[in-house]
Short mmCIF file of C-alpha atoms and ligand atoms in Angstrom, two decimals:
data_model
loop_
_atom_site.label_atom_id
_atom_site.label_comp_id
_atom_site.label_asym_id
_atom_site.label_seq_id
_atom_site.Cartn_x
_atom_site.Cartn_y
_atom_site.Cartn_z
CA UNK A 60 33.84 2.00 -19.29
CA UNK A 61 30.62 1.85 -16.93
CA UNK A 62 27.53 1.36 -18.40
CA UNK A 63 26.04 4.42 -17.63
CA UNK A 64 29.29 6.01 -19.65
CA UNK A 65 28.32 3.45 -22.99
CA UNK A 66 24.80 4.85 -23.11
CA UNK A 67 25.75 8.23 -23.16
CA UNK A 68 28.70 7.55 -25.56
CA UNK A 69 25.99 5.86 -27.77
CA UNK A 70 23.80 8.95 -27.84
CA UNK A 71 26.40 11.25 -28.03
CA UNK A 72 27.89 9.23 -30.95
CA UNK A 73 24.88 9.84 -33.28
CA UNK A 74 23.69 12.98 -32.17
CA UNK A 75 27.25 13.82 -33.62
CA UNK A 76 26.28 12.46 -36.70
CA UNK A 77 23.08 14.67 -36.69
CA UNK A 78 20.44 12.55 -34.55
CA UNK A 79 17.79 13.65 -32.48
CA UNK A 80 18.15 11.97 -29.16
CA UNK A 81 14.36 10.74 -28.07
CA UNK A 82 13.65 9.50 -24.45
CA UNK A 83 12.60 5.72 -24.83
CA UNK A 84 8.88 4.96 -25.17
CA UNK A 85 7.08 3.17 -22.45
CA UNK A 86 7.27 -0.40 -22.44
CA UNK A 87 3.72 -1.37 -21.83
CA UNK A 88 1.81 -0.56 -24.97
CA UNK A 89 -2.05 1.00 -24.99
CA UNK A 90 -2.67 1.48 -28.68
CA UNK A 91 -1.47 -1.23 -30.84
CA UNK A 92 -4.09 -4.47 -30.32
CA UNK A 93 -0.85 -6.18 -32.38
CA UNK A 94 1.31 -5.62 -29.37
CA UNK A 95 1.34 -5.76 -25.54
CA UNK A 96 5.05 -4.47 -24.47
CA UNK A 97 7.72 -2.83 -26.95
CA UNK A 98 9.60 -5.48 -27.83
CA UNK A 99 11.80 -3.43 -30.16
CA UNK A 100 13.02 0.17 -30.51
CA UNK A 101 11.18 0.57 -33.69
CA UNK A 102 7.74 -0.08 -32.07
CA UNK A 103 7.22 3.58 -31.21
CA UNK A 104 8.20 4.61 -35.44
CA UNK A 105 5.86 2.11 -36.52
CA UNK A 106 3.44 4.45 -37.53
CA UNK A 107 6.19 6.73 -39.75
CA UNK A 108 7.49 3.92 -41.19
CA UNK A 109 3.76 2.80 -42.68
CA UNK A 110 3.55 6.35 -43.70
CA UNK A 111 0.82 6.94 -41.88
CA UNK A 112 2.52 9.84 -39.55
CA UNK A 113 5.09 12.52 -40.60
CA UNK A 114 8.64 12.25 -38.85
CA UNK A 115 9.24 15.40 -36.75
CA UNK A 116 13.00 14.59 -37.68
CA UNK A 117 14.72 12.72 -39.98
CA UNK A 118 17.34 10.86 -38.09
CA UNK A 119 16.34 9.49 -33.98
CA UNK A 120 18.38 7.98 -31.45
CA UNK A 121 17.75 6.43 -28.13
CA UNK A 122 18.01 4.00 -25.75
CA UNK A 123 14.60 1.74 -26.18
CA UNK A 124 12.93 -0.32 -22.65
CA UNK A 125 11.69 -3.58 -24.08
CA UNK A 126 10.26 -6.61 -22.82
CA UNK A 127 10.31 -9.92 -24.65
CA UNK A 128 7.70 -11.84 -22.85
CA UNK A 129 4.82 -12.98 -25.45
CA UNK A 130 4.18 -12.99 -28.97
CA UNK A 131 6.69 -13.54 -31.71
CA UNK A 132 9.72 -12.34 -29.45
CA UNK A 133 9.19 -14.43 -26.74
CA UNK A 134 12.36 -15.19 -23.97
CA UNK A 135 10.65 -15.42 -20.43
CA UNK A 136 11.43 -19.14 -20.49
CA UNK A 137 14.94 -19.19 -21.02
CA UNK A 138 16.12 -15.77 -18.59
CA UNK A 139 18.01 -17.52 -15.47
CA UNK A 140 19.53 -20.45 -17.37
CA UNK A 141 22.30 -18.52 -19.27
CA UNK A 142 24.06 -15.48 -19.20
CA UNK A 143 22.33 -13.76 -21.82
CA UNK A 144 18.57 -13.95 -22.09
CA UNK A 145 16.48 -11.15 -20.66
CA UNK A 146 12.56 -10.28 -20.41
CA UNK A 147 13.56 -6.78 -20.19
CA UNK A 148 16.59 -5.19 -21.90
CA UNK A 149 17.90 -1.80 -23.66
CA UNK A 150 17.89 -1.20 -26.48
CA UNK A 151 20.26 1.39 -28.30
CA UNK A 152 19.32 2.35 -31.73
CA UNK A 153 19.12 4.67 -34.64
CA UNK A 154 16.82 5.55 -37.22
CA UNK A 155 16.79 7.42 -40.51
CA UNK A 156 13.06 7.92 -41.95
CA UNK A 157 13.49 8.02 -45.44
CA UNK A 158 16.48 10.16 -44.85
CA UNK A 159 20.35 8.16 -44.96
CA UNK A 160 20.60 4.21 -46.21
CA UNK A 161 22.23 0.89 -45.78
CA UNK A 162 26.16 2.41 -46.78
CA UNK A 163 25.82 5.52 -43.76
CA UNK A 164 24.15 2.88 -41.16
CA UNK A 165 27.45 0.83 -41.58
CA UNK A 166 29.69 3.40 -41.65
CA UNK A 167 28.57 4.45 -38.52
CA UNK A 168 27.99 1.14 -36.97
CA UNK A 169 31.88 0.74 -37.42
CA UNK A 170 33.29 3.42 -36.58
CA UNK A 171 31.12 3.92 -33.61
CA UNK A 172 32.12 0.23 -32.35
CA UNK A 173 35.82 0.56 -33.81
CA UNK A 174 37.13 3.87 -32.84
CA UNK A 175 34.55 5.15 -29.74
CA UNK A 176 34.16 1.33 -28.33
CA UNK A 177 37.17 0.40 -29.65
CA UNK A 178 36.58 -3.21 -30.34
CA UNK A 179 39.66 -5.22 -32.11
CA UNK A 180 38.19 -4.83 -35.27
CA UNK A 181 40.18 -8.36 -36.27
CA UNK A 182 37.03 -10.01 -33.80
CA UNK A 183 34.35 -8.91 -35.93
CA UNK A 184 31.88 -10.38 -38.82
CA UNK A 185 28.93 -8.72 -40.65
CA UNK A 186 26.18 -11.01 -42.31
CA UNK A 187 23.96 -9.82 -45.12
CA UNK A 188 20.85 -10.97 -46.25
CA UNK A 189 21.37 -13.94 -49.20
CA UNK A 190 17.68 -13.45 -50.66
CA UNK A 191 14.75 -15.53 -50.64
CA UNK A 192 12.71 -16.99 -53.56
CA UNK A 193 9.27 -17.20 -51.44
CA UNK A 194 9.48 -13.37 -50.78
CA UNK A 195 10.61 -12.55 -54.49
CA UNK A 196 13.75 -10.87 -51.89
CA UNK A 197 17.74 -10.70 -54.12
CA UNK A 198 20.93 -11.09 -52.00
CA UNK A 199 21.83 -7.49 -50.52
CA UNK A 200 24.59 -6.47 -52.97
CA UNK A 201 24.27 -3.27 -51.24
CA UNK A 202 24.99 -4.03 -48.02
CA UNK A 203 27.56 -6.56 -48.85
CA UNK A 204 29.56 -3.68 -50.68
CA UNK A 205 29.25 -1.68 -47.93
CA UNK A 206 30.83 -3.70 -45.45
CA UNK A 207 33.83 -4.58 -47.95
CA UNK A 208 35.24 -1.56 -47.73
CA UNK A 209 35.49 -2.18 -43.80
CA UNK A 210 36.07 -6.23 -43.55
CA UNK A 211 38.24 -9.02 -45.81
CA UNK A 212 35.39 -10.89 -47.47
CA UNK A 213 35.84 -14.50 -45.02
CA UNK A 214 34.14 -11.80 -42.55
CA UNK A 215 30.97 -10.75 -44.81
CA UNK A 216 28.93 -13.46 -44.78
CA UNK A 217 25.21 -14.25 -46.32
CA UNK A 218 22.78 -15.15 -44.29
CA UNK A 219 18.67 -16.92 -44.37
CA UNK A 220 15.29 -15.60 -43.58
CA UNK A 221 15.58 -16.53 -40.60
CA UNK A 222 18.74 -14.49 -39.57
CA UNK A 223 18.56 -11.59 -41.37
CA UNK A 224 15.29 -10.78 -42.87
CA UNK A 225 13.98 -8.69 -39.72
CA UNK A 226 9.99 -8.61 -38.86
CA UNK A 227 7.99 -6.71 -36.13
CA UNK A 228 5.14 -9.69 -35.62
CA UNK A 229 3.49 -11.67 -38.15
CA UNK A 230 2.38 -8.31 -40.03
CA UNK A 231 3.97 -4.87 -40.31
CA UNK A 232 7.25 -3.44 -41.10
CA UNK A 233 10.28 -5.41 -41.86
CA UNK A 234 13.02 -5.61 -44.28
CA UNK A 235 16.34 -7.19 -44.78
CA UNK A 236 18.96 -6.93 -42.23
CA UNK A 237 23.03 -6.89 -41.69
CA UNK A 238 24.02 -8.27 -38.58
CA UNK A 239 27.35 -7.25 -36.13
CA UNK A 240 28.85 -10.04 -35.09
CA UNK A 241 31.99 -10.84 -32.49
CA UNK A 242 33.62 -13.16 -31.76
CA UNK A 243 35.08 -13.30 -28.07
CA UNK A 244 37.07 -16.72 -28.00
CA UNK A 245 40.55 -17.00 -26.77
CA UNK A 246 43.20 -16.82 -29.79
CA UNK A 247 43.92 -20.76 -29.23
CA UNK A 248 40.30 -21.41 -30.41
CA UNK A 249 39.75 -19.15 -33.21
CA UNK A 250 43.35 -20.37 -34.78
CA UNK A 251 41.48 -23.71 -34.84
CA UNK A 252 38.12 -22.72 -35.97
CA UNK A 253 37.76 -19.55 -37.33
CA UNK A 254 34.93 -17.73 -36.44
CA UNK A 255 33.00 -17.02 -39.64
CA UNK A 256 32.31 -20.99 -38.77
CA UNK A 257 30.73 -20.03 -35.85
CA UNK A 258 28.25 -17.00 -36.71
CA UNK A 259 24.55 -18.11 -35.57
CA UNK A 260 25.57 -21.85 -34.54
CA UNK A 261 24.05 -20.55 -31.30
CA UNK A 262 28.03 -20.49 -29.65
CA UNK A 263 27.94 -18.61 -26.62
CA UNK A 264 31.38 -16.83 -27.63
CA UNK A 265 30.76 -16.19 -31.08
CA UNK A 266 27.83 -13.65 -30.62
CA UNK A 267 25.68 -11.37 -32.55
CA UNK A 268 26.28 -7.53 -31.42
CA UNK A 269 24.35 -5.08 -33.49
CA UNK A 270 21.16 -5.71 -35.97
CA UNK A 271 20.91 -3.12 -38.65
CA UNK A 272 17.58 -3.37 -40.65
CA UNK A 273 16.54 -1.93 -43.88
CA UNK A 274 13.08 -1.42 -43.27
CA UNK A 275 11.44 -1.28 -46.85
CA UNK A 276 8.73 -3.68 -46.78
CA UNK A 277 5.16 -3.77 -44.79
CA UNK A 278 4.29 -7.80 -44.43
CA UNK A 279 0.58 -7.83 -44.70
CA UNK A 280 -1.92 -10.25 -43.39
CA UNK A 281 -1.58 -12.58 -46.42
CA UNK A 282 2.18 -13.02 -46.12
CA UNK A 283 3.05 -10.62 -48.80
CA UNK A 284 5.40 -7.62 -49.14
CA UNK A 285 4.81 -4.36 -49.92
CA UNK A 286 6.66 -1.92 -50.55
CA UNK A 287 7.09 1.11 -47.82
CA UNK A 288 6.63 4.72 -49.14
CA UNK A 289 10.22 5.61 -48.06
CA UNK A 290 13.37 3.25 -47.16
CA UNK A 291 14.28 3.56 -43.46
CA UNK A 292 16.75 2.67 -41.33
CA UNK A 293 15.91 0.46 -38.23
CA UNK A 294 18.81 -0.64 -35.75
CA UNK A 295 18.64 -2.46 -32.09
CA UNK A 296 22.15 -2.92 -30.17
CA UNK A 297 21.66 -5.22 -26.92
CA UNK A 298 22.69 -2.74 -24.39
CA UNK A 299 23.27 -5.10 -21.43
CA UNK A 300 25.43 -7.37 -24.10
CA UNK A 301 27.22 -4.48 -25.45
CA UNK A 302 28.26 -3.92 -22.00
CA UNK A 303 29.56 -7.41 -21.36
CA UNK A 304 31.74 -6.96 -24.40
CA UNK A 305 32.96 -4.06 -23.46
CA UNK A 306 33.51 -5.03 -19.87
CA UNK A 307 35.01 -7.45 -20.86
CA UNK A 308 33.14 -10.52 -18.55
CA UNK A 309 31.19 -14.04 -19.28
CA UNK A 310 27.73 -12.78 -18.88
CA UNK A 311 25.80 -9.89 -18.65
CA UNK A 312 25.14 -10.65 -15.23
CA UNK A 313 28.32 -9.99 -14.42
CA UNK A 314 28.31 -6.09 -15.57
CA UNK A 315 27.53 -3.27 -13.59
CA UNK A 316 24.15 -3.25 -14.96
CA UNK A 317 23.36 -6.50 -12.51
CA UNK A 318 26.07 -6.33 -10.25
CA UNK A 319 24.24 -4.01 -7.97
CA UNK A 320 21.20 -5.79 -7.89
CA UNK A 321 22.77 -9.03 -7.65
CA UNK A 322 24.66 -7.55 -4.38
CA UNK A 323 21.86 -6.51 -2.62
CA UNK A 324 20.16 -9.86 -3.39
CA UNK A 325 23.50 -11.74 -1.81
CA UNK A 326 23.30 -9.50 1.65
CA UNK A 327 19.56 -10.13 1.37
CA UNK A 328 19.55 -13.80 1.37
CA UNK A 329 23.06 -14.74 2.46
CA UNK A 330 24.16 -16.27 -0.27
CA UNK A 331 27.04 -15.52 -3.21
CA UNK A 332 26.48 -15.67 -6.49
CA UNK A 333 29.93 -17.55 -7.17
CA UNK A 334 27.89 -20.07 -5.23
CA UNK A 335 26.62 -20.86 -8.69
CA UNK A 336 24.16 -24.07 -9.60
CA UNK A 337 20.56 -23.11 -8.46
CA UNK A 338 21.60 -20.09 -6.61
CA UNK A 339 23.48 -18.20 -9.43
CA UNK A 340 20.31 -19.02 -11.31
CA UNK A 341 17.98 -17.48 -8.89
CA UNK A 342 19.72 -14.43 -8.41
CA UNK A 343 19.98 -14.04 -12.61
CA UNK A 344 16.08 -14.68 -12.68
CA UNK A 345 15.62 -12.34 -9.83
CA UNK A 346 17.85 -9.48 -11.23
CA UNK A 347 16.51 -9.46 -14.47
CA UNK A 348 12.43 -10.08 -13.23
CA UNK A 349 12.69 -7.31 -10.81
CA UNK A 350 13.56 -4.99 -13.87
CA UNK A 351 10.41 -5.94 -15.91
CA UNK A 352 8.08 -5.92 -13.06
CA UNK A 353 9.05 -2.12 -11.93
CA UNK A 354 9.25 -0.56 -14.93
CA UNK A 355 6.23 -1.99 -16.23
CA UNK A 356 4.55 -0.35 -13.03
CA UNK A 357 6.58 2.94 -13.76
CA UNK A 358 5.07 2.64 -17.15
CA UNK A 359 1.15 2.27 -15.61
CA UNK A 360 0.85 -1.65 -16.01
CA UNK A 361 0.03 -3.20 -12.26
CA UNK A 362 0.09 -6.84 -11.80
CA UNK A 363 -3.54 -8.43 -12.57
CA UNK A 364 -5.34 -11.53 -13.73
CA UNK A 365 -5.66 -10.28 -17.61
CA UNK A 366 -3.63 -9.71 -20.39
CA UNK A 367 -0.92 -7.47 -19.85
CA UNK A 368 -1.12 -7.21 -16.04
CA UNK A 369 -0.98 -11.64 -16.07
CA UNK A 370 2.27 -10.98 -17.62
CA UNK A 371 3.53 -9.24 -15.39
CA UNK A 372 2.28 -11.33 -12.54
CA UNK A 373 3.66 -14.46 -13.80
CA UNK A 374 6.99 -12.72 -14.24
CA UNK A 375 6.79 -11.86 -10.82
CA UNK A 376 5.70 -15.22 -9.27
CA UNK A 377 8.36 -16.21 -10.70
CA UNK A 378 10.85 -14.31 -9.57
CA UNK A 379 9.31 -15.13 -5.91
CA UNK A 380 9.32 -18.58 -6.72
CA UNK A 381 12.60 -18.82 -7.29
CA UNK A 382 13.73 -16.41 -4.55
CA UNK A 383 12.08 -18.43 -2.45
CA UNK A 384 12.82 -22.03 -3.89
CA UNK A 385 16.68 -21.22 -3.69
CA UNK A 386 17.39 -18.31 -1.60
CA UNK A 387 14.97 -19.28 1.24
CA UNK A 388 13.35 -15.73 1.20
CA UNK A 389 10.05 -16.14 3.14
CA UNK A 390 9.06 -13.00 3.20
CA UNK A 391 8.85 -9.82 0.27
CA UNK A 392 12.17 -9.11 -1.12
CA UNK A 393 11.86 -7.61 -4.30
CA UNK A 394 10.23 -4.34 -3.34
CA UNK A 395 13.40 -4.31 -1.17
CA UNK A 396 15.42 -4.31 -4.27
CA UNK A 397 13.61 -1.12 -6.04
CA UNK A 398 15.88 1.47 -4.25
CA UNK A 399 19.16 -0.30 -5.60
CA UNK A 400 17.20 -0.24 -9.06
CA UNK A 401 16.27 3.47 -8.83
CA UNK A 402 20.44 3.71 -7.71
CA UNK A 403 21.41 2.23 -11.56
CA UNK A 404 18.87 3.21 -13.35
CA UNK A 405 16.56 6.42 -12.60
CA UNK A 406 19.08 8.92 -13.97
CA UNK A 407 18.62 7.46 -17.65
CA UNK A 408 14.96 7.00 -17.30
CA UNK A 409 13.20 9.34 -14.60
CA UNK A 410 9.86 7.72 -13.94
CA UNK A 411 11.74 4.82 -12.25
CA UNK A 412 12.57 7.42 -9.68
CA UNK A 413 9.91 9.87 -9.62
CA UNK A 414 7.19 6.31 -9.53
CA UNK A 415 9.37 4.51 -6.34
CA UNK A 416 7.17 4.28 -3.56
CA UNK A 417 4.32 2.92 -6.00
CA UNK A 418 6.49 0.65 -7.43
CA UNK A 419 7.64 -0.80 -4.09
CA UNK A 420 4.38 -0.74 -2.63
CA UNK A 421 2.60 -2.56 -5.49
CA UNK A 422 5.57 -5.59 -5.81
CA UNK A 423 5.26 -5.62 -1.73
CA UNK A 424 1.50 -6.34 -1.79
CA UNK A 425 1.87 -9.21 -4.55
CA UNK A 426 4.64 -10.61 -2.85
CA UNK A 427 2.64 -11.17 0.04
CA UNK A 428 -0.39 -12.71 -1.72
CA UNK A 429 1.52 -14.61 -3.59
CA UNK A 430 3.77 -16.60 -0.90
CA UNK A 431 1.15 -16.91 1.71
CA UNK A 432 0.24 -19.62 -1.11
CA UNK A 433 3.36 -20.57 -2.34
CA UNK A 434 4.93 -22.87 0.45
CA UNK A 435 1.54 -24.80 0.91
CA UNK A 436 1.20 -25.56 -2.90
CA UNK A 437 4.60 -26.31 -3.88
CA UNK A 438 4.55 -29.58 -1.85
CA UNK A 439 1.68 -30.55 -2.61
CA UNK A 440 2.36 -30.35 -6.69
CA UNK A 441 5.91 -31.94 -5.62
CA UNK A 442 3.73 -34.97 -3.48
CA UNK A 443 1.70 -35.16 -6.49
CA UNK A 444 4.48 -35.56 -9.28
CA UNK A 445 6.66 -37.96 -7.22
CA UNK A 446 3.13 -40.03 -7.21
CA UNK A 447 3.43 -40.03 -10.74
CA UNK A 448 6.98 -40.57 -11.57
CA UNK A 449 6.61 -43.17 -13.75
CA UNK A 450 4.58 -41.01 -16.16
CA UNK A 451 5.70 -38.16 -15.21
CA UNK A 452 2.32 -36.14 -15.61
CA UNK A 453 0.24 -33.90 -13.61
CA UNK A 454 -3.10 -34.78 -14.71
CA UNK A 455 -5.64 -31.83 -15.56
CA UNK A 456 -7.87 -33.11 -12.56
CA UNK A 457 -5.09 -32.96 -10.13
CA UNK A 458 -4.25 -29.50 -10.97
CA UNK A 459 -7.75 -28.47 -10.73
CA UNK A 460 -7.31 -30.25 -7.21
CA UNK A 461 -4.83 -28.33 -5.86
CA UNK A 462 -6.48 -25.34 -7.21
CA UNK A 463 -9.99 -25.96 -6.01
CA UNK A 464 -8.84 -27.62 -2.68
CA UNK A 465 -5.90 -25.81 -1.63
CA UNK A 466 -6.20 -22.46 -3.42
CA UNK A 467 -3.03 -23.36 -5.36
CA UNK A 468 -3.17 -21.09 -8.64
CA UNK A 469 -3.24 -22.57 -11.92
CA UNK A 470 -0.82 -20.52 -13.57
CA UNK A 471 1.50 -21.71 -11.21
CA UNK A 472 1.29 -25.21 -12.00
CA UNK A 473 1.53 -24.04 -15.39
CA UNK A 474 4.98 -22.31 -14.21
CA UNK A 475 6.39 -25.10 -12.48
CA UNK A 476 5.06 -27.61 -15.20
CA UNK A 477 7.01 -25.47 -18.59
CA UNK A 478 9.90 -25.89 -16.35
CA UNK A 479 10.02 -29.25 -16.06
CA UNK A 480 9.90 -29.45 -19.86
CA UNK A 481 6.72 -30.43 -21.95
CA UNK A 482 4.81 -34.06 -20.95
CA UNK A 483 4.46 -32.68 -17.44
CA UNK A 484 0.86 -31.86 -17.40
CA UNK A 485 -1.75 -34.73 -18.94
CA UNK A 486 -4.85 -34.29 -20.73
CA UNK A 487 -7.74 -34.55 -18.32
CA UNK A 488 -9.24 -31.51 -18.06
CA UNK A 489 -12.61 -32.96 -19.42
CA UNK A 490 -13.54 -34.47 -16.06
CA UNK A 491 -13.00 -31.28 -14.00
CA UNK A 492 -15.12 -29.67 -15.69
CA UNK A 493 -18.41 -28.12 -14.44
CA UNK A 494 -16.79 -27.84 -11.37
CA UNK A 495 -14.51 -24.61 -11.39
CA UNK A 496 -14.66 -21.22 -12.46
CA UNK A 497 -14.94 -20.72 -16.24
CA UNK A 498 -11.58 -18.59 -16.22
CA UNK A 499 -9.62 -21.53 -14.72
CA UNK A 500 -11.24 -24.49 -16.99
CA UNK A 501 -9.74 -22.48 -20.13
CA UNK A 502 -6.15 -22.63 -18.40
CA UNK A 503 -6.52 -26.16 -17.65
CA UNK A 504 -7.73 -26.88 -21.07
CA UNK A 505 -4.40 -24.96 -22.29
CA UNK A 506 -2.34 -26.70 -19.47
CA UNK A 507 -3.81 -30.47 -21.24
CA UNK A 508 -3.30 -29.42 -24.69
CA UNK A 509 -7.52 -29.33 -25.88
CA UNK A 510 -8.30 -26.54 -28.28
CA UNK A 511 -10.11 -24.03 -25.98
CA UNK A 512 -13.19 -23.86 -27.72
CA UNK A 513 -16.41 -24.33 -25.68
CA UNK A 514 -15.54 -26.28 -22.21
N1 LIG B 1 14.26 -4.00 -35.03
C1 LIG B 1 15.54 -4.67 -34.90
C2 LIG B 1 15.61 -5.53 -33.68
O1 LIG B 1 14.78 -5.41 -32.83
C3 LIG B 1 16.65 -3.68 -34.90
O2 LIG B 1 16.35 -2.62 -34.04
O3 LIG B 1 16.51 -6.32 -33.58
#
């Protein structure tokens, strides 16, 4: 099945089942000062679900843009180094406001994964929410029920807080929640260990699928729960992962979702991803950055040195970075890649398409800032680490050097510094201070650690 065929099957699924299918919200957010980007499909209900809007239909499906890049949801970090971490991902889901329950969102969620999808239903486990005492929260008899008329009980499991009790930020709606789970190892290994051992031990074979929340609760600013006016139904199904299942491959790099992108990027530079090592990482980072940086432009949010827009820059410096660290591009190549992008993706969400020339013009543009600085800095951070092996620490002073001196940004020695793990950068912003802009002495007072209170 392409991926393009698993979307639609999705929405076809529960529109079936009598859901209105809703194009995705934009990713970049204007109107919530709680959130920058949708980092969930539920962002754009938020307001039903408080009861402070009417639904305009009981039951919603779609296929949700979201970007994980700050705040509670955070995965920027970790997107390159595996095969399944994204800053920007789909995200299928379904909603009932105060209409259908726990026992119809599990019914569906199996039959659409076991008789559309067909998934070996022997492969899968369901976890349910085991209470907590802090929250005044019971074990979810409901859901556990539920699922036992689908699964033998060694596949319903109970799970914490922190696995299935699901939560927007630190405030707002959340509730309880039943995780899909699958388990994709060879028959050798699960006859060994069997996989309800496995669920949420971080495996990368044993893997969660599908998050079903019962959104009843609003968490307010004091950590309690209230009560919503109506019980809803929340759920958020990794599209790009669901793919991989069903595609049957290692990562979700390896779908057709990437496998476009990750072409062009191989005829770009010359290399092959099979190459793997540094390269395979670059053209993960690269695949999945170029995705967040265009559609956040499709969506109105241009690279810029302030909130959302120094998001969005960082993602794309590094993206370039790494392009240019590993693939020896030199020059732009990511607006190159927006046509390919527009090729996957612009059917499902039209902007993409109707906003290309913007989009390519505005990545070109950065690009080119951004590397005329790039090759300059890089060694001169590099000279300065190796000088400091020992300690391995970039002082707060140095970093203001290379910034004040050479032009070298600070953000990027920020960059380079979280990837060399934490330690990397020193406390000793105290002494450059008076000397540069008051914007860059609160980054290298963040970079060192100090509170950023008066500087
Ligand atoms: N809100 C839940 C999540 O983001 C389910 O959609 O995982």
């Amino acid at each position: 099945m392409t991926s393009k065929e698993i979307r639609q099957k999705y929405l076809e699924f529960f529109a079936s089942k009598g859901h209105t299918v809703v194009p995705s919200a934009p990713m970049v957010i204007k109107n919530d000062p709680t959130l920058m980007f949708t980092n969930a499909g539920m962002n754009q209900f938020k307001d039903i679900f408080l009861g402070n809007s009417a639904p305009k239909f009981p039951r919603a499906a779609d296929s949700q843009k979201c970007l994980r890049v700050s705040g509670k949801h955070n995965d920027l970090e970790a997107v390159g180094h595996d095969g399944r971490h994204h800053t920007m991902f789909e995200m299928l889901g379904n909603w009932s406001f105060g209409d259908y329950f726990k026992t119809e969102a599990i019914d569906w969620a199996w039959e659409l994964l076991t008789e559309v999808y067909k998934i070996d239903r022997t492969k899968l486990y369901a976890t349910v929410f085991e209470g907590s005492e802090e929250d005044g929260t019971e074990l979810d008899t409901e859901a556990r029920a539920a699922w036992l008329k689908h699964l033998p009980e060694d596949h319903v499991l109970t799970g914490n807080k922190h696995d299935n009790f699901w939560e927007m930020g630190d405030t707002g709606p959340c509730g309880p929640c039943s995780e899909i789970h699958i388990d994709l190892r060879p028959d050798e290994e699960i006859a060994k260990i069997p996989g309800s051992k496995l669920v949420n031990t971080d495996n990368d074979e044993v893997i969660e699928i599908w998050n079903l929340v019962f959104m009843q609760y609003n968490r307010l600013a004091d950590g309690h729960l209230e009560p919503l006016p109506a019980k809803n139904i929340d759920t958020g199904m990794g599209f790009e992962r669901l793919c991989m299942i069903l595609q049957n491959k290692k990562s979700n790099y390896e779908t057709d979702v990437f496998s476009g992108i990750i072409g062009k990027v191989g005829e770009f530079s010359g290399h092959k991803y099979a190459e793997g090592g540094d390269v395979e990482v670059a053209m993960r980072v690269i695949a999945d950055h170029i995705r967040a940086i265009a559609f956040s432009i499709a969506d109105g949010q241009l690279p810029s040195n302030v909130k959302a827009g120094y998001v969005i820059r960082r993602i794309l410096r590094r993206a370039v970075r790494y392009g240019y660290t590993f693939l020896g591009f030199g020059e732009p190549f990511l607006c190159r890649l927006v046509p390919q992008l527009v090729e996957d993706m612009g059917e499902a969400y039209p902007e993409l398409k109707a906003q290309q020339k913007l989009i390519e013009n505005v990545i070109r543009e950065e690009e080119n800032a951004f590397l005329r600085t790039l090759d300059k800095g890089i060694r001169m951070l590099e000279d300065n680490m190796a000088k400091n092996a020992a300690t391995k620490t970039v002082s707060g002073v140095d970093a203001f050097v290379l910034y004040d001196t050479y032009g070298f940004p600070i953000d990027l020695t920020q960059l380079i510094a979280e990837e060399k793990g934490p330690g990397v950068l020193q406390r000793g912003a105290r002494q450059a201070e008076g000397a540069c802009p008051q914007r860059h002495r609160e980054r290298i007072r963040r970079l060192d650690g100090i509170p950023s209170r008066r500087m």
